[in-house]
Short mmCIF file of C-alpha atoms in Angstrom, two decimals:
data_model
loop_
_atom_site.label_atom_id
_atom_site.label_comp_id
_atom_site.label_asym_id
_atom_site.label_seq_id
_atom_site.Cartn_x
_atom_site.Cartn_y
_atom_site.Cartn_z
CA MET B 33 71.26 83.83 134.53
CA PRO B 34 74.47 81.92 133.74
CA ALA B 35 77.86 82.46 135.31
CA ARG B 36 79.53 85.66 134.15
CA VAL B 37 82.89 87.37 134.38
CA ASP B 38 82.73 91.14 134.76
CA ILE B 39 85.93 92.76 133.50
CA ASP B 40 86.75 96.26 134.70
CA LEU B 41 88.73 97.80 131.83
CA SER B 42 89.20 101.05 133.72
CA ALA B 43 90.96 99.11 136.48
CA ILE B 44 93.31 97.56 133.90
CA VAL B 45 94.17 101.03 132.59
CA ARG B 46 94.73 102.37 136.12
CA ASN B 47 96.97 99.40 136.93
CA ALA B 48 98.97 100.08 133.77
CA ARG B 49 99.27 103.79 134.59
CA ALA B 50 100.53 102.93 138.06
CA LEU B 51 103.35 100.78 136.68
CA ALA B 52 104.25 103.33 134.01
CA ALA B 53 104.49 106.03 136.67
CA ARG B 54 106.55 103.81 138.98
CA SER B 55 109.01 102.71 136.30
CA GLY B 56 109.26 105.88 134.24
CA ALA B 57 109.42 103.67 131.14
CA ARG B 58 107.11 102.88 128.26
CA LEU B 59 104.90 99.83 128.45
CA ILE B 60 104.89 96.57 126.56
CA PRO B 61 101.70 95.09 128.04
CA MET B 62 101.59 91.31 127.92
CA VAL B 63 98.28 90.28 126.36
CA LYS B 64 99.07 86.62 125.69
CA ALA B 65 96.55 83.90 126.52
CA ASP B 66 93.69 86.21 125.52
CA ALA B 67 94.97 88.91 127.88
CA TYR B 68 95.29 86.43 130.76
CA GLY B 69 91.72 85.28 130.24
CA THR B 70 90.17 88.76 130.24
CA GLY B 71 89.80 89.29 126.48
CA ALA B 72 92.61 90.53 124.21
CA GLY B 73 90.37 92.67 122.01
CA PRO B 74 88.78 94.88 124.67
CA VAL B 75 92.00 95.00 126.69
CA THR B 76 94.24 96.12 123.83
CA ARG B 77 91.70 98.76 122.81
CA ALA B 78 91.62 100.09 126.37
CA LEU B 79 95.41 100.07 126.77
CA ASP B 80 96.02 101.67 123.40
CA ALA B 81 95.08 105.02 124.94
CA LEU B 82 98.29 104.83 127.01
CA ASP B 83 100.47 104.77 123.86
CA PRO B 84 102.26 101.49 124.64
CA LEU B 85 105.49 100.76 122.80
CA ALA B 86 104.18 97.34 121.73
CA PHE B 87 102.03 94.44 122.87
CA GLY B 88 103.45 91.07 123.92
CA VAL B 89 102.09 87.65 122.94
CA ALA B 90 103.31 84.06 123.07
CA THR B 91 102.40 82.67 119.65
CA VAL B 92 102.05 83.68 116.02
CA ARG B 93 98.36 82.84 116.16
CA GLU B 94 97.85 85.26 119.05
CA GLY B 95 99.65 87.93 117.05
CA GLU B 96 97.53 87.25 113.98
CA GLU B 97 94.40 87.55 116.13
CA LEU B 98 95.53 90.99 117.33
CA ARG B 99 96.07 92.09 113.75
CA ALA B 100 92.60 90.82 112.85
CA LEU B 101 91.24 92.91 115.74
CA GLY B 102 92.82 96.00 114.23
CA VAL B 103 95.90 96.33 116.45
CA ALA B 104 98.43 98.37 114.47
CA ARG B 105 101.20 98.72 117.07
CA PRO B 106 104.20 96.39 117.11
CA VAL B 107 103.41 92.93 118.45
CA ILE B 108 106.32 90.97 119.93
CA VAL B 109 106.12 87.16 119.96
CA PHE B 110 108.17 86.03 122.96
CA THR B 111 108.13 82.25 122.48
CA PRO B 112 110.84 80.98 120.10
CA LEU B 113 109.42 80.30 116.65
CA LEU B 114 110.00 77.31 114.43
CA ASP B 115 111.38 78.05 110.97
CA SER B 116 108.01 77.02 109.55
CA GLU B 117 106.32 79.86 111.52
CA LEU B 118 108.59 82.69 110.42
CA GLY B 119 106.76 83.31 107.15
CA ALA B 120 103.43 83.74 108.91
CA ALA B 121 105.05 86.02 111.47
CA ARG B 122 106.46 88.24 108.73
CA SER B 123 103.15 88.29 106.83
CA ALA B 124 101.37 89.50 109.99
CA ARG B 125 104.09 92.12 110.64
CA LEU B 126 104.98 90.49 113.95
CA THR B 127 108.26 91.01 115.80
CA PRO B 128 109.86 87.69 116.73
CA ALA B 129 112.15 87.12 119.70
CA LEU B 130 115.26 85.40 118.33
CA GLY B 131 118.07 83.86 120.32
CA SER B 132 120.44 82.01 118.01
CA ALA B 133 122.50 82.59 114.87
CA ALA B 134 120.38 80.03 113.04
CA ALA B 135 117.14 81.78 113.91
CA ILE B 136 118.52 85.21 112.99
CA THR B 137 119.79 83.86 109.66
CA ALA B 138 116.45 82.21 108.88
CA TRP B 139 114.61 85.48 109.64
CA GLN B 140 116.95 87.49 107.43
CA ARG B 141 116.65 84.94 104.62
CA LEU B 142 112.93 85.65 104.50
CA GLY B 143 113.56 89.36 104.11
CA GLY B 144 113.95 90.23 107.75
CA GLY B 145 112.08 92.94 109.53
CA SER B 146 111.83 94.06 113.15
CA TRP B 147 113.07 91.55 115.72
CA HIS B 148 114.30 91.48 119.33
CA LEU B 149 117.26 89.58 120.72
CA SER B 150 116.45 87.28 123.63
CA ILE B 151 119.24 86.75 126.18
CA ASP B 152 118.93 83.97 128.76
CA THR B 153 120.37 85.18 132.07
CA GLY B 154 119.18 82.33 134.28
CA MET B 155 115.75 81.15 133.20
CA ALA B 156 117.14 78.37 130.93
CA ARG B 157 114.02 78.60 128.83
CA ALA B 158 114.75 80.61 125.68
CA GLY B 159 117.33 82.99 124.23
CA VAL B 160 121.06 82.93 123.78
CA PRO B 161 122.83 82.04 127.07
CA TRP B 162 124.55 85.13 128.45
CA ARG B 163 127.88 83.27 128.55
CA GLU B 164 127.65 82.64 124.80
CA ALA B 165 126.10 85.91 123.65
CA VAL B 166 129.39 87.35 122.37
CA ALA B 167 129.38 84.67 119.64
CA LEU B 168 126.53 86.58 117.97
CA ARG B 169 128.51 89.81 117.68
CA GLU B 170 129.43 89.30 114.02
CA ILE B 171 125.95 88.44 112.78
CA LEU B 172 124.42 91.30 114.79
CA ALA B 173 126.76 93.75 113.09
CA SER B 174 125.04 93.01 109.77
CA ALA B 175 121.55 92.30 111.15
CA PRO B 176 121.06 94.38 114.32
CA PRO B 177 117.96 93.82 116.47
CA ASP B 178 115.42 96.52 117.27
CA GLY B 179 115.42 95.51 120.92
CA VAL B 180 117.18 93.27 123.42
CA PHE B 181 115.70 91.72 126.55
CA THR B 182 115.87 89.11 129.25
CA HIS B 183 113.33 87.59 131.64
CA PHE B 184 113.59 87.48 135.43
CA HIS B 185 112.81 84.14 137.02
CA SER B 186 112.24 85.24 140.64
CA ALA B 187 111.84 89.02 140.77
CA GLU B 188 109.04 88.68 143.31
CA LEU B 189 111.31 87.00 145.88
CA GLY B 190 113.83 89.71 146.63
CA ASP B 191 116.53 87.04 146.85
CA GLY B 192 119.21 88.84 144.85
CA SER B 193 118.55 86.86 141.67
CA MET B 194 117.10 89.87 139.83
CA GLU B 195 120.25 91.86 140.49
CA ALA B 196 122.42 88.96 139.33
CA GLN B 197 120.44 88.64 136.11
CA ASP B 198 120.68 92.40 135.59
CA GLN B 199 124.47 92.21 135.76
CA ARG B 200 124.62 89.31 133.32
CA PHE B 201 122.30 91.08 130.91
CA ASP B 202 124.22 94.36 130.98
CA ALA B 203 127.54 92.57 130.48
CA ALA B 204 126.18 90.65 127.48
CA VAL B 205 124.77 93.81 125.89
CA ARG B 206 128.16 95.54 126.28
CA GLU B 207 129.99 92.57 124.76
CA LEU B 208 127.62 92.58 121.80
CA GLY B 209 128.20 96.27 121.11
CA LEU B 210 124.53 97.21 121.39
CA PRO B 211 124.65 100.39 123.49
CA GLY B 212 121.82 102.19 121.69
CA VAL B 213 119.39 99.31 121.23
CA MET B 214 116.10 99.46 123.12
CA ARG B 215 116.25 97.33 126.30
CA HIS B 216 113.48 95.76 128.35
CA THR B 217 113.82 93.43 131.34
CA ASP B 218 111.26 94.17 134.05
CA ASN B 219 108.07 92.17 134.46
CA SER B 220 105.36 93.21 136.94
CA ALA B 221 107.37 92.11 139.97
CA GLY B 222 110.51 93.70 138.57
CA VAL B 223 108.77 97.06 138.26
CA LEU B 224 107.48 96.87 141.82
CA ARG B 225 110.88 95.89 143.19
CA ARG B 226 113.03 98.30 141.18
CA GLY B 227 110.84 101.36 140.80
CA ARG B 228 112.46 103.85 138.42
CA THR B 229 114.46 102.10 135.75
CA ASP B 230 117.03 103.00 133.12
CA ARG B 231 115.48 100.44 130.78
CA ASP B 232 113.52 101.79 127.83
CA ALA B 233 110.41 99.70 128.45
CA VAL B 234 108.82 97.33 130.95
CA ARG B 235 106.65 94.27 130.32
CA PRO B 236 103.83 94.10 132.88
CA GLY B 237 101.59 91.07 132.86
CA ILE B 238 99.59 89.76 135.79
CA PHE B 239 99.60 93.07 137.70
CA LEU B 240 97.53 94.60 134.90
CA TYR B 241 94.83 92.00 135.52
CA GLY B 242 94.64 92.35 139.29
CA GLY B 243 97.21 89.78 140.36
CA GLU B 244 99.40 90.62 143.36
CA THR B 245 103.06 89.86 142.64
CA VAL B 246 105.10 91.36 145.50
CA SER B 247 103.53 91.07 148.93
CA GLY B 248 103.47 94.39 150.74
CA ALA B 249 104.60 96.40 147.71
CA ALA B 250 103.94 100.13 147.76
CA VAL B 251 101.72 99.78 144.69
CA GLN B 252 98.98 97.14 144.65
CA PRO B 253 96.74 96.27 141.70
CA GLU B 254 93.04 96.97 141.55
CA ALA B 255 90.75 93.98 141.08
CA VAL B 256 89.86 93.46 137.41
CA ALA B 257 88.02 90.16 136.97
CA HIS B 258 84.86 89.38 138.94
CA LEU B 259 83.39 85.89 138.55
CA ARG B 260 79.74 85.81 139.59
CA ALA B 261 76.91 83.30 139.37
CA PRO B 262 73.40 82.90 140.84
CA ILE B 263 72.09 80.68 143.59
CA VAL B 264 70.06 77.97 141.83
CA ASP B 265 69.02 75.82 144.80
CA ILE B 266 68.69 76.03 148.60
CA ARG B 267 68.08 73.03 150.82
CA GLY B 268 68.24 71.91 154.42
CA CYS B 269 70.75 69.29 155.52
CA GLU B 270 70.54 67.22 158.69
CA SER B 271 73.49 66.37 160.88
CA GLY B 272 75.44 63.60 159.13
CA ASP B 273 74.30 64.47 155.60
CA SER B 274 77.10 64.50 153.01
CA VAL B 275 77.70 67.21 150.43
CA SER B 276 79.18 66.83 146.92
CA TYR B 277 81.42 64.19 145.34
CA GLY B 278 83.37 61.90 147.59
CA ALA B 279 81.32 62.94 150.62
CA THR B 280 84.34 64.90 151.83
CA PHE B 281 82.06 67.26 153.77
CA VAL B 282 79.55 65.94 156.28
CA ALA B 283 77.17 68.35 158.00
CA PRO B 284 78.15 68.59 161.67
CA CYS B 285 74.69 69.90 162.57
CA PRO B 286 71.48 70.96 160.81
CA MET B 287 72.37 73.59 158.19
CA ARG B 288 71.23 75.31 155.02
CA VAL B 289 73.21 74.67 151.86
CA ALA B 290 72.87 76.78 148.71
CA THR B 291 73.99 75.69 145.26
CA ILE B 292 75.74 78.16 142.95
CA GLY B 293 75.23 77.72 139.22
CA ALA B 294 78.93 77.68 138.33
CA GLY B 295 81.84 75.29 138.61
CA TYR B 296 85.22 74.48 137.18
CA ALA B 297 83.83 74.60 133.61
CA ASP B 298 83.31 78.31 134.28
CA GLY B 299 86.87 78.86 135.45
CA TYR B 300 86.64 78.32 139.20
CA PRO B 301 89.41 75.87 140.21
CA ARG B 302 88.27 72.34 140.97
CA ASN B 303 90.94 71.77 143.65
CA VAL B 304 89.87 74.56 145.99
CA GLY B 305 90.06 73.26 149.55
CA MET B 306 91.34 69.82 148.54
CA HIS B 307 94.51 67.96 149.58
CA GLY B 308 94.57 69.54 153.04
CA ARG B 309 94.59 73.12 151.82
CA PRO B 310 92.37 75.69 153.53
CA GLY B 311 88.95 76.14 152.02
CA ALA B 312 87.89 79.25 150.15
CA SER B 313 85.07 81.69 150.70
CA VAL B 314 82.67 83.32 148.29
CA LEU B 315 80.85 86.61 148.75
CA LEU B 316 77.09 86.79 149.32
CA GLN B 317 75.22 89.89 150.47
CA GLY B 318 78.57 91.60 150.98
CA GLY B 319 79.91 88.98 153.41
CA ARG B 320 82.03 85.84 153.26
CA VAL B 321 80.41 82.44 153.04
CA PRO B 322 82.39 79.16 153.05
CA ILE B 323 82.33 76.58 150.28
CA VAL B 324 81.35 73.12 151.51
CA GLY B 325 82.26 69.94 149.67
CA ARG B 326 84.11 69.65 146.41
CA VAL B 327 83.75 72.05 143.53
CA THR B 328 81.98 70.28 140.65
CA MET B 329 81.94 71.00 136.93
CA ASP B 330 78.73 73.03 136.97
CA MET B 331 77.81 73.69 140.62
CA ILE B 332 79.35 74.72 143.94
CA MET B 333 77.74 74.36 147.36
CA ILE B 334 78.04 76.93 150.15
CA ASP B 335 76.95 77.14 153.79
CA VAL B 336 74.19 79.77 154.07
CA THR B 337 72.88 78.70 157.46
CA ASP B 338 73.31 82.20 158.88
CA VAL B 339 72.73 84.21 155.69
CA LYS B 340 69.41 85.49 154.38
CA CYS B 341 69.33 84.64 150.69
CA ALA B 342 67.05 83.38 147.94
CA ILE B 343 67.28 81.53 144.65
CA GLY B 344 68.51 83.96 142.01
CA ASP B 345 70.74 85.96 144.36
CA SER B 346 74.18 86.71 142.88
CA VAL B 347 77.30 85.18 144.45
CA THR B 348 80.81 86.51 143.82
CA LEU B 349 83.38 83.73 143.55
CA ILE B 350 86.28 85.97 142.53
CA GLY B 351 86.32 89.74 142.88
CA ARG B 352 84.55 92.37 144.92
CA ASP B 353 81.17 92.61 146.61
CA GLY B 354 80.79 95.78 148.66
CA GLY B 355 83.74 96.13 150.99
CA GLU B 356 84.87 92.51 150.65
CA LEU B 357 87.27 91.14 148.04
CA VAL B 358 88.22 87.60 147.06
CA THR B 359 91.52 87.89 145.18
CA VAL B 360 92.83 85.58 142.48
CA ALA B 361 95.82 84.96 144.77
CA GLU B 362 93.52 83.79 147.57
CA VAL B 363 91.65 81.40 145.29
CA GLY B 364 94.89 80.13 143.80
CA ALA B 365 96.37 79.45 147.24
CA SER B 366 93.34 77.40 148.21
CA ALA B 367 93.57 75.42 144.97
CA GLY B 368 97.34 74.96 145.07
CA ILE B 369 97.86 76.84 141.79
CA SER B 370 99.26 80.22 140.81
CA PRO B 371 97.07 83.30 140.33
CA TYR B 372 98.13 83.17 136.67
CA GLU B 373 96.30 79.85 136.30
CA VAL B 374 93.21 81.25 138.02
CA LEU B 375 93.00 84.18 135.61
CA VAL B 376 93.70 82.16 132.47
CA GLY B 377 91.09 79.64 133.62
CA LEU B 378 88.40 82.30 133.36
CA ASN B 379 88.66 81.95 129.59
CA GLY B 380 85.98 79.28 129.62
CA ARG B 381 82.21 78.94 129.56
CA ALA B 382 81.32 81.99 131.60
CA GLU B 383 80.35 84.96 129.44
CA ARG B 384 82.41 88.14 129.75
CA PHE B 385 80.93 91.57 130.30
CA TYR B 386 82.99 94.75 130.16
CA ASP B 387 82.81 97.95 132.19
CA GLY B 388 84.73 101.16 131.83
CA ASN B 389 85.55 101.11 128.13
#
């Protein structure tokens, strides 16, 4: 029995419903990076029942893949496109995010179509800078966008930056003379922080997939992805025996060590517990069991000295077992990476299985 990732599609839908109810706006679910590693096809089919305004991706190829899967709704490509990609985007009926006069002109030269204006209000990543947005007023009069948006850089922090970006965005939209154009600004953290919004749509991402974005928020996501693998070996270790590469763990006393048939090739982060960070636990028989030694490509060792178990027993590395839960945030913290990286990393060797569709 190889490593597997069980994806709870019903939990994704419930997470989406919770954000729609909190914001009072329509959804543009972000399904880039293969729906954050959970599978764009099954996820878009499940979310389609909520009548989303559009789906969000990062590349033309991702948009083409959604079209090949039968997605008929608008698909917005949020990464700036090269001129050489615009033809493919138009052929696939994708909606590009454009942020310069040159890009808008190139899109119109190809025949145009739906597009959204990207305004940079502090991310310094893409879009027309809010200070310079008024320069696009003339070209927008002849080629108006179907939507206008910005992206918050620190909505989860509650440091006032979201409010500052809001003000810059609203001022730019007024200067451009776009009062009736559809607006969207809030990501997952933005929805949790703001609640009801006067924006027309919101763009949830990681919250849909079980990632906590605002600590202590009134609405918390349900777990979606559950990485599980079997015990493939159990052995006794004497005091002083080393475990795994680099011999970073040495048994302090006689103990039993079990080997899980999964590793970083299956999406579990290699750096868990390294570089002075606290170690992580896995779930076995409904309880927490510590990892010992370094995570390897194909196997992980755990301390089962006080746990009754046998070869073939299932271990949960991420997700829920009974009343216990190992979150993607917890695993990410132990590995020194974001929960986004943990989720996207699940798009590897481990086979996906879907529930609730």
